[in-house]
Amino acid sequence: MILFDFDYERADTLEQAVALLARLQGDARALAGGTDLLPGMRMENIRPGLLVSLSGIEPEAPQVLADGSIRIDALTRLATLENSELVRRVVPMLAQSAHVVGGNQIRQMGTLGGNLCQEVRCLHLDQKHDYQFVAPCYKRGGTCCYPFPRNAPEVCWSVYMSDIAPALIALNAQVEILGETGTRRIDVEALFTGNGLKPLALSQAELLRAVLIPAAAPGFTWGFHKSTVRGGLEFGMAVLAVALQLAEDGRTCTDARIVVGAVREGPVRPVAAERSLIGKTLDEERMEQAAADTSRVVNPLPHHGFSKRHLMDNIRVHLRRTLARALQRARDQEAGR
Amino acid sequence: MSELNYVGKSVKRKDGPDKVTGKAVYTQDVRLPNTLIGRILRSPHPHARILRIDTSRARALPGVKAVITVEDTKGIKHGFVETPRYPPDQEVLARGKVVHVGEEIAALAAVDQITAQKALGLIDIEWEILPAVFEPEDAMRPGAPEIHPNHPKAPREFANIGGTTETQWGDIEKGFAESDYVREDRFECQLRTHGYLEPHVTLAHWESDKLNVWTSSMGVFVKRAKLAKVLDLPYSSVRIHKTYVGGTFGGKIDLYSHEYCASRLSMITGRPVQITASREEIFSAYRHAQPLILEIKTGVKKDGTLVAQRIRAINNAGAFRGSGVVVIFLAWGFTMIPYRIPNLKYEGFSVYTNHTVRAPQRGHGAPKVRFAIESQMDMIAEALGIDPITIRMRNAREPGEQLPNGDNTHRGGLAACVALAAEKSDFLAKVGRDRASPPKGTLRRGIGIGASAYMGGTLIYPNGSAVIVKMNDDGSAIVLTGAIDIGQGSETVISQIVAEELSIGMDDVKIISSDTDTTPQDIGAWISGMTYVTGNAARQAAGRAREKLLQVASEKMGAEVENLVLKDKMVYHRLNPELKMSYREVIAASVATHRGDTIIGEGFWRTMRDEPTHPSLATTKGRWTENYAFSAQVAEVEVDIETGEARLVKALTVHDCGFPINPQLVKGQVDGQISMALGHAFMEEVLTKDGYTLNPNWLDYRMPTIHNMAISEDADVITEQYRVGQPYRTKEVGEGLISGILAAMGNAVYDATGVRLYSTPFSAEKILAGLRALEYAAKKVRSASKAPA
Ligand SMILES: Cc1cc2nc3c(=O)[nH]c(=O)nc-3n(C[C@@H](O)[C@@H](O)[C@H](O)COP(=O)(O)OP(=O)(O)OC[C@H]3O[C@@H](n4cnc5c(N)ncnc54)[C@H](O)[C@@H]3O)c2cc1C
Ligand code: SF4
């Protein structure tokens, strides 16, 4: 139950929503599926004076544009993403990453835009503060950090746990952002600041309108893995997304994008590890090395009871397997052709 | 004896249709006009003195109808245990100091949630922070912060001891001296919680001289006794009403502060008051299970025969006595039941720490004790070069054995369970397979066994159950029972028994249950005795009604009772089926010729009718029960040796529940316990730091979902039977089956990987660390053997 008063408006268009958000400045929030925002309000981590509901705006169906890229409305429900025949065919990694989010009820309500714009998580943050952790931490505008007491006030080591963001970054996707002065387009990767206190590079009156994913070139293959304890209905302990471009021989890598999510303030790309694969034959050893390098440079934050060492172990093994699976997928596709 | 029609059959649950259609009324669904919302102010500190409480600003807030602190109570204490040695130790609201985070300090009633929340923020408290202690071994040390004074009978060299249990027999030192092999190990368990889906919720309504209470519980008569006591009201002024209950698993037995607060606030305001605990409150302020530390030293002969065992159990009992002193008593019992141990010394310590108070949780210590003992059993077997089955068979109790406390295993026994489990799982063919010849890839299979035993229906207030069966004049029956159906199916089982005894249909039996004013006293659903104790009371009550029916029919039909048979609400003459009467006719005749007797039967039952009281918690002297259930369980697990991720693939449970009155309900209990045990083994942990709970929600506290459930097979070892008109003996089946399988999973992980785990949960991290240690040790051996001589 949300135990404070707030106003509620329903926008008919995204433009209207932006205008409403702009008018109230810092005190208004967009409400999409509410699966992230409402728990945050219940815990009083955020206390907006106005909710601008987007639920009256019908999302456009996913569509393939003339250049072969696919455009997906930010208001698309995750259940639609995972079940859309088009999405599953054209961007299966996106469908897969939507499928592993929460449970079915969450996916029925949650939207793509809300997923990308979800709050960072920390055990000390994600609860009511009636009698536990009462003094606000940095993230809540206070003067302490519970798990990392030596951190400077501008450092919040909470983790950003969207399952979909790593997949989109690996896919080199862009977001279309609507603001008061019109739309702008940035890489999904650029949406994340890496700062736990303000994880998104969006201003108060900006909303995501759509996600655009470039067409896959021949030789494209992918791998996705979410590490969990019980295999579902939980946030990841680490999320791995891999997109590879293979030469005609099916073994030489011409481009690689690796993204690790859920272990830092935003998704992380281990650029050096990616580079170590490019122009090389992807054999066991090389993939093993890239995975080991990644687990090191990503430097996971201990979170949700998992130690840094264990997260590094987990990323190392599962990233190697995810790379191998991507390669295998390419082979299977080749064989199936 | 003729065929049974209902008992022994998997008849449909009585409560099933209402539950699946959403018609069942739970406490939260009960609505009364003008109900106020109650909220509780809780401690933000693990240990602190309250120098001053000022509630005046909260009282002044419009919409706030009452605020109470300990000054508004009668100061009457309560406790899970209330005996001369362990007098009640807890007040309903904190007095002078708080001893755990979330402890109840004040309560208020307001017109709505938002007002109540605002008012909580207006209560001012001045604190003096005290040093706190969280680990029991730290708390035991002299000089540790004193949470409560040491128990007067506890050894002087310790601090913060809430209670002790000590017992021994034989000569332990001589036993170890005579042993061929002795080993000592230490085991630990994580903090786990019950995970009932329905939160704690209470609605109280004071009507001039009667307090009406609806509350989610496991036994209404215990609740009434404790609530009446702290409110200083006669039992007749407190009525606990029936509601459906959405799970308890031990977490709703004792009196909880919110039940008192809702009642008191209703008495003050004259309006109904409802208090619902949030899930976060349940996780961070309510009661969890008890993490035990177990140190075990065991001596055996070369052939694996147990000679001596010394056990030291340390319970992190939280900030009040709670059921902490019960667990250290029970831990002794869970040690001595399954195997013969000629020389034993046991000591248990219940230690106060600045954690929330503890409650029983399904198995009440048994899973932890059996995990420890059964793990060590396998280590001993391996050291001696014998297999896990042989060592267990060698020590397992047989039927008819006398236990050290004077109880008898009667027709039960562990040996038959172990033998059947080994056979059904093909244990000896599978054990050691993957380590002897590791398969390709990173997945390893392992198999393990664990054994356990559990008692049923031990004496504790109110000790006995009574049941009344009233015949309706159409031949159907109303059953009045205090038994509470918390999902285990007691109403179904009682109906089956009544239908069987009276030869009427399941639909002819209607149950009025768990209402302290209208139903007779009952032991409650928390000492594993309802099917046995209340069931026998129901059998007797229905039996008395049947005898009356037969008597009247015999008079009317001019036939001997022996020549009459009952079938489908009719009385027939055995030799002349033409001679018959319907129940309707018999009951009319009874009213006409037996001074208006409408035919009512009464029954009552308790365990151990010759024992005056329960055994001593401190010395273990005294008998427990006539009903011991034994079980052996086999787990097959799969471990990824690269990631450490492990899961239960298959469980086999061989148990002796006497006989299943409803096999499907027994199966439900078995499966539920397998699921709980695998949560214990691989997923669940309440994470705390300095007494604060880090994961007070379902997302971050991971209980298994249906997708995590393993294949669960089971087999009954039937040792008893049911005959109409005769007492029967059923045994525990609802909480003893977490233990063997938990131990079996630990043993199976070892079988798969060679990694021995001394603590639960068996996390990927621990398994990986174990594998690394093995690798390191192997390398050292290799390099040592390579070194030049
Ligand atoms: C039980 C549970 C389990 C979960 N498990 C997972 C999981 O496994 N993986 C995972 O990734 N997530 C998980 N989540 C988070 C879940 O909330 C998101 O996945 C979901 O997609 C959020 O979408 P929404 O539409 O409900 O967002 P909302 O709650 O409506 O919004 C979230 C935030 O985004 C903002 N916002 C919404 N739409 C836009 C937009 N178009 N442009 C800009 N800002 C916007 C809102 O203002 C708000 O700040 C879980 C949540 C719960 C409650
Ligand atoms: S990591 Fe961030 S959210 Fe967590 S306690 Fe520190 S400042 Fe707060």
PDB file of C-alpha atoms in Angstrom, chain A residues 3-174:
ATOM      1  CA  LEU A   3       0.919   5.593   2.241  1.00  0.00           C
ATOM      2  CA  PHE A   4       1.129   9.131   0.922  1.00  0.00           C
ATOM      3  CA  ASP A   5      -1.063  11.303  -1.264  1.00  0.00           C
ATOM      4  CA  PHE A   6      -0.282  12.000  -4.887  1.00  0.00           C
ATOM      5  CA  ASP A   7      -2.102  13.204  -7.977  1.00  0.00           C
ATOM      6  CA  TYR A   8      -2.774  11.117 -11.021  1.00  0.00           C
ATOM      7  CA  GLU A   9      -3.230  12.154 -14.630  1.00  0.00           C
ATOM      8  CA  ARG A  10      -3.707  10.069 -17.682  1.00  0.00           C
ATOM      9  CA  ALA A  11      -1.987  11.202 -20.855  1.00  0.00           C
ATOM     10  CA  ASP A  12      -3.549  10.491 -24.247  1.00  0.00           C
ATOM     11  CA  THR A  13      -0.316  10.943 -26.141  1.00  0.00           C
ATOM     12  CA  LEU A  14       3.342  10.757 -25.274  1.00  0.00           C
ATOM     13  CA  GLU A  15       3.664  14.464 -26.143  1.00  0.00           C
ATOM     14  CA  GLN A  16       1.007  15.264 -23.587  1.00  0.00           C
ATOM     15  CA  ALA A  17       2.806  13.138 -21.021  1.00  0.00           C
ATOM     16  CA  VAL A  18       6.057  15.007 -21.661  1.00  0.00           C
ATOM     17  CA  ALA A  19       4.266  18.331 -21.274  1.00  0.00           C
ATOM     18  CA  LEU A  20       2.774  17.230 -17.945  1.00  0.00           C
ATOM     19  CA  LEU A  21       6.132  16.014 -16.678  1.00  0.00           C
ATOM     20  CA  ALA A  22       7.779  19.267 -17.728  1.00  0.00           C
ATOM     21  CA  ARG A  23       5.204  21.362 -15.941  1.00  0.00           C
ATOM     22  CA  LEU A  24       5.723  19.685 -12.579  1.00  0.00           C
ATOM     23  CA  GLN A  25       9.471  19.445 -12.867  1.00  0.00           C
ATOM     24  CA  GLY A  26      11.104  17.086 -10.342  1.00  0.00           C
ATOM     25  CA  ASP A  27       7.888  16.037  -8.682  1.00  0.00           C
ATOM     26  CA  ALA A  28       6.240  14.070 -11.496  1.00  0.00           C
ATOM     27  CA  ARG A  29       6.827  10.544 -12.756  1.00  0.00           C
ATOM     28  CA  ALA A  30       5.654   8.609 -15.762  1.00  0.00           C
ATOM     29  CA  LEU A  31       3.735   5.466 -14.900  1.00  0.00           C
ATOM     30  CA  ALA A  32       3.884   2.692 -17.484  1.00  0.00           C
ATOM     31  CA  GLY A  33       3.258  -0.843 -16.151  1.00  0.00           C
ATOM     32  CA  GLY A  34       4.060   0.355 -12.647  1.00  0.00           C
ATOM     33  CA  THR A  35       5.894  -2.840 -11.712  1.00  0.00           C
ATOM     34  CA  ASP A  36       9.003  -0.934 -10.753  1.00  0.00           C
ATOM     35  CA  LEU A  37       7.635   2.475  -9.883  1.00  0.00           C
ATOM     36  CA  LEU A  38       4.819   1.389  -7.555  1.00  0.00           C
ATOM     37  CA  PRO A  39       7.013  -0.823  -5.333  1.00  0.00           C
ATOM     38  CA  GLY A  40       9.450   2.105  -5.166  1.00  0.00           C
ATOM     39  CA  MET A  41       6.616   4.345  -4.029  1.00  0.00           C
ATOM     40  CA  ARG A  42       5.388   1.767  -1.550  1.00  0.00           C
ATOM     41  CA  MET A  43       8.855   1.731  -0.016  1.00  0.00           C
ATOM     42  CA  GLU A  44       8.851   5.540  -0.239  1.00  0.00           C
ATOM     43  CA  ASN A  45      12.166   5.619  -2.013  1.00  0.00           C
ATOM     44  CA  ILE A  46      10.400   7.986  -4.352  1.00  0.00           C
ATOM     45  CA  ARG A  47       7.480  10.214  -3.430  1.00  0.00           C
ATOM     46  CA  PRO A  48       6.221  11.853  -6.598  1.00  0.00           C
ATOM     47  CA  GLY A  49       3.439  14.407  -6.271  1.00  0.00           C
ATOM     48  CA  LEU A  50       2.025  13.443  -9.661  1.00  0.00           C
ATOM     49  CA  LEU A  51       1.872  10.236 -11.643  1.00  0.00           C
ATOM     50  CA  VAL A  52       1.418  10.646 -15.369  1.00  0.00           C
ATOM     51  CA  SER A  53      -0.080   7.411 -16.557  1.00  0.00           C
ATOM     52  CA  LEU A  54       0.878   6.173 -19.985  1.00  0.00           C
ATOM     53  CA  SER A  55      -1.613   3.325 -19.890  1.00  0.00           C
ATOM     54  CA  GLY A  56      -4.063   5.144 -22.156  1.00  0.00           C
ATOM     55  CA  ILE A  57      -1.550   5.263 -24.977  1.00  0.00           C
ATOM     56  CA  GLU A  58      -1.769   2.292 -27.276  1.00  0.00           C
ATOM     57  CA  PRO A  59       1.708   1.108 -28.299  1.00  0.00           C
ATOM     58  CA  GLU A  60       2.392   0.637 -31.980  1.00  0.00           C
ATOM     59  CA  ALA A  61       3.026  -2.915 -33.054  1.00  0.00           C
ATOM     60  CA  PRO A  62       6.667  -3.828 -33.689  1.00  0.00           C
ATOM     61  CA  GLN A  63       7.543  -3.150 -37.288  1.00  0.00           C
ATOM     62  CA  VAL A  64      10.371  -3.775 -39.712  1.00  0.00           C
ATOM     63  CA  LEU A  65      11.484  -0.575 -41.445  1.00  0.00           C
ATOM     64  CA  ALA A  66      12.654  -0.191 -45.010  1.00  0.00           C
ATOM     65  CA  ASP A  67      16.332  -0.578 -44.029  1.00  0.00           C
ATOM     66  CA  GLY A  68      15.549  -3.860 -42.301  1.00  0.00           C
ATOM     67  CA  SER A  69      15.839  -2.434 -38.810  1.00  0.00           C
ATOM     68  CA  ILE A  70      13.068  -3.111 -36.356  1.00  0.00           C
ATOM     69  CA  ARG A  71      11.262  -0.458 -34.388  1.00  0.00           C
ATOM     70  CA  ILE A  72       9.599  -1.297 -31.114  1.00  0.00           C
ATOM     71  CA  ASP A  73       7.383   1.078 -29.195  1.00  0.00           C
ATOM     72  CA  ALA A  74       8.678   1.735 -25.676  1.00  0.00           C
ATOM     73  CA  LEU A  75       5.222   1.065 -24.272  1.00  0.00           C
ATOM     74  CA  THR A  76       5.213  -2.496 -25.598  1.00  0.00           C
ATOM     75  CA  ARG A  77       4.511  -4.985 -22.836  1.00  0.00           C
ATOM     76  CA  LEU A  78       7.207  -7.538 -22.125  1.00  0.00           C
ATOM     77  CA  ALA A  79       4.691 -10.329 -22.679  1.00  0.00           C
ATOM     78  CA  THR A  80       4.106  -8.961 -26.179  1.00  0.00           C
ATOM     79  CA  LEU A  81       7.844  -8.867 -26.799  1.00  0.00           C
ATOM     80  CA  GLU A  82       8.437 -12.435 -25.746  1.00  0.00           C
ATOM     81  CA  ASN A  83       5.461 -13.753 -27.663  1.00  0.00           C
ATOM     82  CA  SER A  84       5.557 -11.602 -30.814  1.00  0.00           C
ATOM     83  CA  GLU A  85       6.209 -13.800 -33.786  1.00  0.00           C
ATOM     84  CA  LEU A  86       8.009 -10.938 -35.513  1.00  0.00           C
ATOM     85  CA  VAL A  87      10.292 -10.163 -32.588  1.00  0.00           C
ATOM     86  CA  ARG A  88      11.116 -13.808 -32.083  1.00  0.00           C
ATOM     87  CA  ARG A  89      12.066 -14.181 -35.710  1.00  0.00           C
ATOM     88  CA  VAL A  90      13.943 -10.942 -36.303  1.00  0.00           C
ATOM     89  CA  VAL A  91      15.493 -10.261 -32.867  1.00  0.00           C
ATOM     90  CA  PRO A  92      15.303 -13.515 -30.937  1.00  0.00           C
ATOM     91  CA  MET A  93      17.752 -12.275 -28.306  1.00  0.00           C
ATOM     92  CA  LEU A  94      15.351  -9.489 -27.394  1.00  0.00           C
ATOM     93  CA  ALA A  95      12.461 -11.950 -27.076  1.00  0.00           C
ATOM     94  CA  GLN A  96      14.654 -14.169 -24.944  1.00  0.00           C
ATOM     95  CA  SER A  97      15.738 -11.332 -22.663  1.00  0.00           C
ATOM     96  CA  ALA A  98      12.121 -10.280 -22.192  1.00  0.00           C
ATOM     97  CA  HIS A  99      11.121 -13.857 -21.459  1.00  0.00           C
ATOM     98  CA  VAL A 100      13.474 -14.177 -18.496  1.00  0.00           C
ATOM     99  CA  VAL A 101      12.185 -11.055 -16.739  1.00  0.00           C
ATOM    100  CA  GLY A 102      10.398 -11.720 -13.429  1.00  0.00           C
ATOM    101  CA  GLY A 103       7.350 -13.919 -13.749  1.00  0.00           C
ATOM    102  CA  ASN A 104       4.416 -13.897 -16.113  1.00  0.00           C
ATOM    103  CA  GLN A 105       2.418 -11.356 -14.119  1.00  0.00           C
ATOM    104  CA  ILE A 106       5.320  -8.910 -14.220  1.00  0.00           C
ATOM    105  CA  ARG A 107       5.725  -9.427 -17.957  1.00  0.00           C
ATOM    106  CA  GLN A 108       2.026  -8.898 -18.561  1.00  0.00           C
ATOM    107  CA  MET A 109       2.236  -5.452 -16.936  1.00  0.00           C
ATOM    108  CA  GLY A 110       5.845  -4.372 -17.426  1.00  0.00           C
ATOM    109  CA  THR A 111       6.834  -2.407 -20.518  1.00  0.00           C
ATOM    110  CA  LEU A 112      10.023  -2.138 -22.524  1.00  0.00           C
ATOM    111  CA  GLY A 113      10.539   1.534 -21.627  1.00  0.00           C
ATOM    112  CA  GLY A 114       9.889   0.868 -17.958  1.00  0.00           C
ATOM    113  CA  ASN A 115      12.323  -2.018 -18.014  1.00  0.00           C
ATOM    114  CA  LEU A 116      15.112   0.149 -19.386  1.00  0.00           C
ATOM    115  CA  CYS A 117      14.282   2.982 -17.003  1.00  0.00           C
ATOM    116  CA  GLN A 118      13.939   0.807 -13.894  1.00  0.00           C
ATOM    117  CA  GLU A 119      15.647   1.920 -10.704  1.00  0.00           C
ATOM    118  CA  VAL A 120      18.970   0.471  -9.566  1.00  0.00           C
ATOM    119  CA  ARG A 121      18.764  -2.082  -6.784  1.00  0.00           C
ATOM    120  CA  CYS A 122      20.421  -2.559  -3.404  1.00  0.00           C
ATOM    121  CA  LEU A 123      19.229  -4.669  -0.474  1.00  0.00           C
ATOM    122  CA  HIS A 124      19.486  -1.646   1.769  1.00  0.00           C
ATOM    123  CA  LEU A 125      17.391   0.418  -0.579  1.00  0.00           C
ATOM    124  CA  ASP A 126      14.701  -2.049  -1.591  1.00  0.00           C
ATOM    125  CA  GLN A 127      12.677  -2.075   1.569  1.00  0.00           C
ATOM    126  CA  LYS A 128      10.582   0.224   3.692  1.00  0.00           C
ATOM    127  CA  HIS A 129      12.548   2.338   6.067  1.00  0.00           C
ATOM    128  CA  ASP A 130      10.124   2.422   8.988  1.00  0.00           C
ATOM    129  CA  TYR A 131      12.582   0.855  11.413  1.00  0.00           C
ATOM    130  CA  GLN A 132      15.321  -0.681   9.299  1.00  0.00           C
ATOM    131  CA  PHE A 133      17.990   1.475   7.645  1.00  0.00           C
ATOM    132  CA  VAL A 134      16.010   4.508   8.672  1.00  0.00           C
ATOM    133  CA  ALA A 135      18.735   7.084   8.087  1.00  0.00           C
ATOM    134  CA  PRO A 136      18.672   7.833   4.358  1.00  0.00           C
ATOM    135  CA  CYS A 137      21.665   6.607   2.373  1.00  0.00           C
ATOM    136  CA  TYR A 138      23.278   8.639  -0.420  1.00  0.00           C
ATOM    137  CA  LYS A 139      20.804   7.277  -2.909  1.00  0.00           C
ATOM    138  CA  ARG A 140      17.956   8.608  -0.819  1.00  0.00           C
ATOM    139  CA  GLY A 141      19.594  11.990  -0.370  1.00  0.00           C
ATOM    140  CA  GLY A 142      21.214  11.132   2.928  1.00  0.00           C
ATOM    141  CA  THR A 143      24.686  10.938   4.305  1.00  0.00           C
ATOM    142  CA  CYS A 144      25.679   7.274   4.498  1.00  0.00           C
ATOM    143  CA  CYS A 145      26.108   4.107   2.520  1.00  0.00           C
ATOM    144  CA  TYR A 146      25.251   0.916   4.425  1.00  0.00           C
ATOM    145  CA  PRO A 147      27.112  -1.804   2.503  1.00  0.00           C
ATOM    146  CA  PHE A 148      30.065   0.412   1.524  1.00  0.00           C
ATOM    147  CA  PRO A 149      30.516   2.759   4.461  1.00  0.00           C
ATOM    148  CA  ARG A 150      33.794   4.128   3.170  1.00  0.00           C
ATOM    149  CA  ASN A 151      32.303   5.337  -0.107  1.00  0.00           C
ATOM    150  CA  ALA A 152      32.389   9.048  -0.854  1.00  0.00           C
ATOM    151  CA  PRO A 153      28.981  10.773  -0.940  1.00  0.00           C
ATOM    152  CA  GLU A 154      28.885  10.826  -4.720  1.00  0.00           C
ATOM    153  CA  VAL A 155      29.355   7.053  -4.968  1.00  0.00           C
ATOM    154  CA  CYS A 156      26.447   4.638  -4.797  1.00  0.00           C
ATOM    155  CA  TRP A 157      27.321   1.054  -5.612  1.00  0.00           C
ATOM    156  CA  SER A 158      23.834  -0.150  -6.326  1.00  0.00           C
ATOM    157  CA  VAL A 159      23.334  -2.417  -9.333  1.00  0.00           C
ATOM    158  CA  TYR A 160      21.237  -1.906 -12.439  1.00  0.00           C
ATOM    159  CA  MET A 161      19.459  -5.165 -13.131  1.00  0.00           C
ATOM    160  CA  SER A 162      17.470  -4.902 -16.343  1.00  0.00           C
ATOM    161  CA  ASP A 163      17.682  -8.117 -18.336  1.00  0.00           C
ATOM    162  CA  ILE A 164      16.777  -6.419 -21.565  1.00  0.00           C
ATOM    163  CA  ALA A 165      19.313  -3.586 -21.590  1.00  0.00           C
ATOM    164  CA  PRO A 166      22.332  -5.899 -22.045  1.00  0.00           C
ATOM    165  CA  ALA A 167      20.617  -7.601 -24.980  1.00  0.00           C
ATOM    166  CA  LEU A 168      19.810  -4.273 -26.639  1.00  0.00           C
ATOM    167  CA  ILE A 169      23.318  -2.962 -26.168  1.00  0.00           C
ATOM    168  CA  ALA A 170      24.765  -6.125 -27.641  1.00  0.00           C
ATOM    169  CA  LEU A 171      22.395  -5.660 -30.569  1.00  0.00           C
ATOM    170  CA  ASN A 172      23.702  -2.129 -31.006  1.00  0.00           C
ATOM    171  CA  ALA A 173      20.214  -0.719 -30.552  1.00  0.00           C
ATOM    172  CA  GLN A 174      19.208   2.905 -30.243  1.00  0.00           C
TER     173      GLN A 174
END
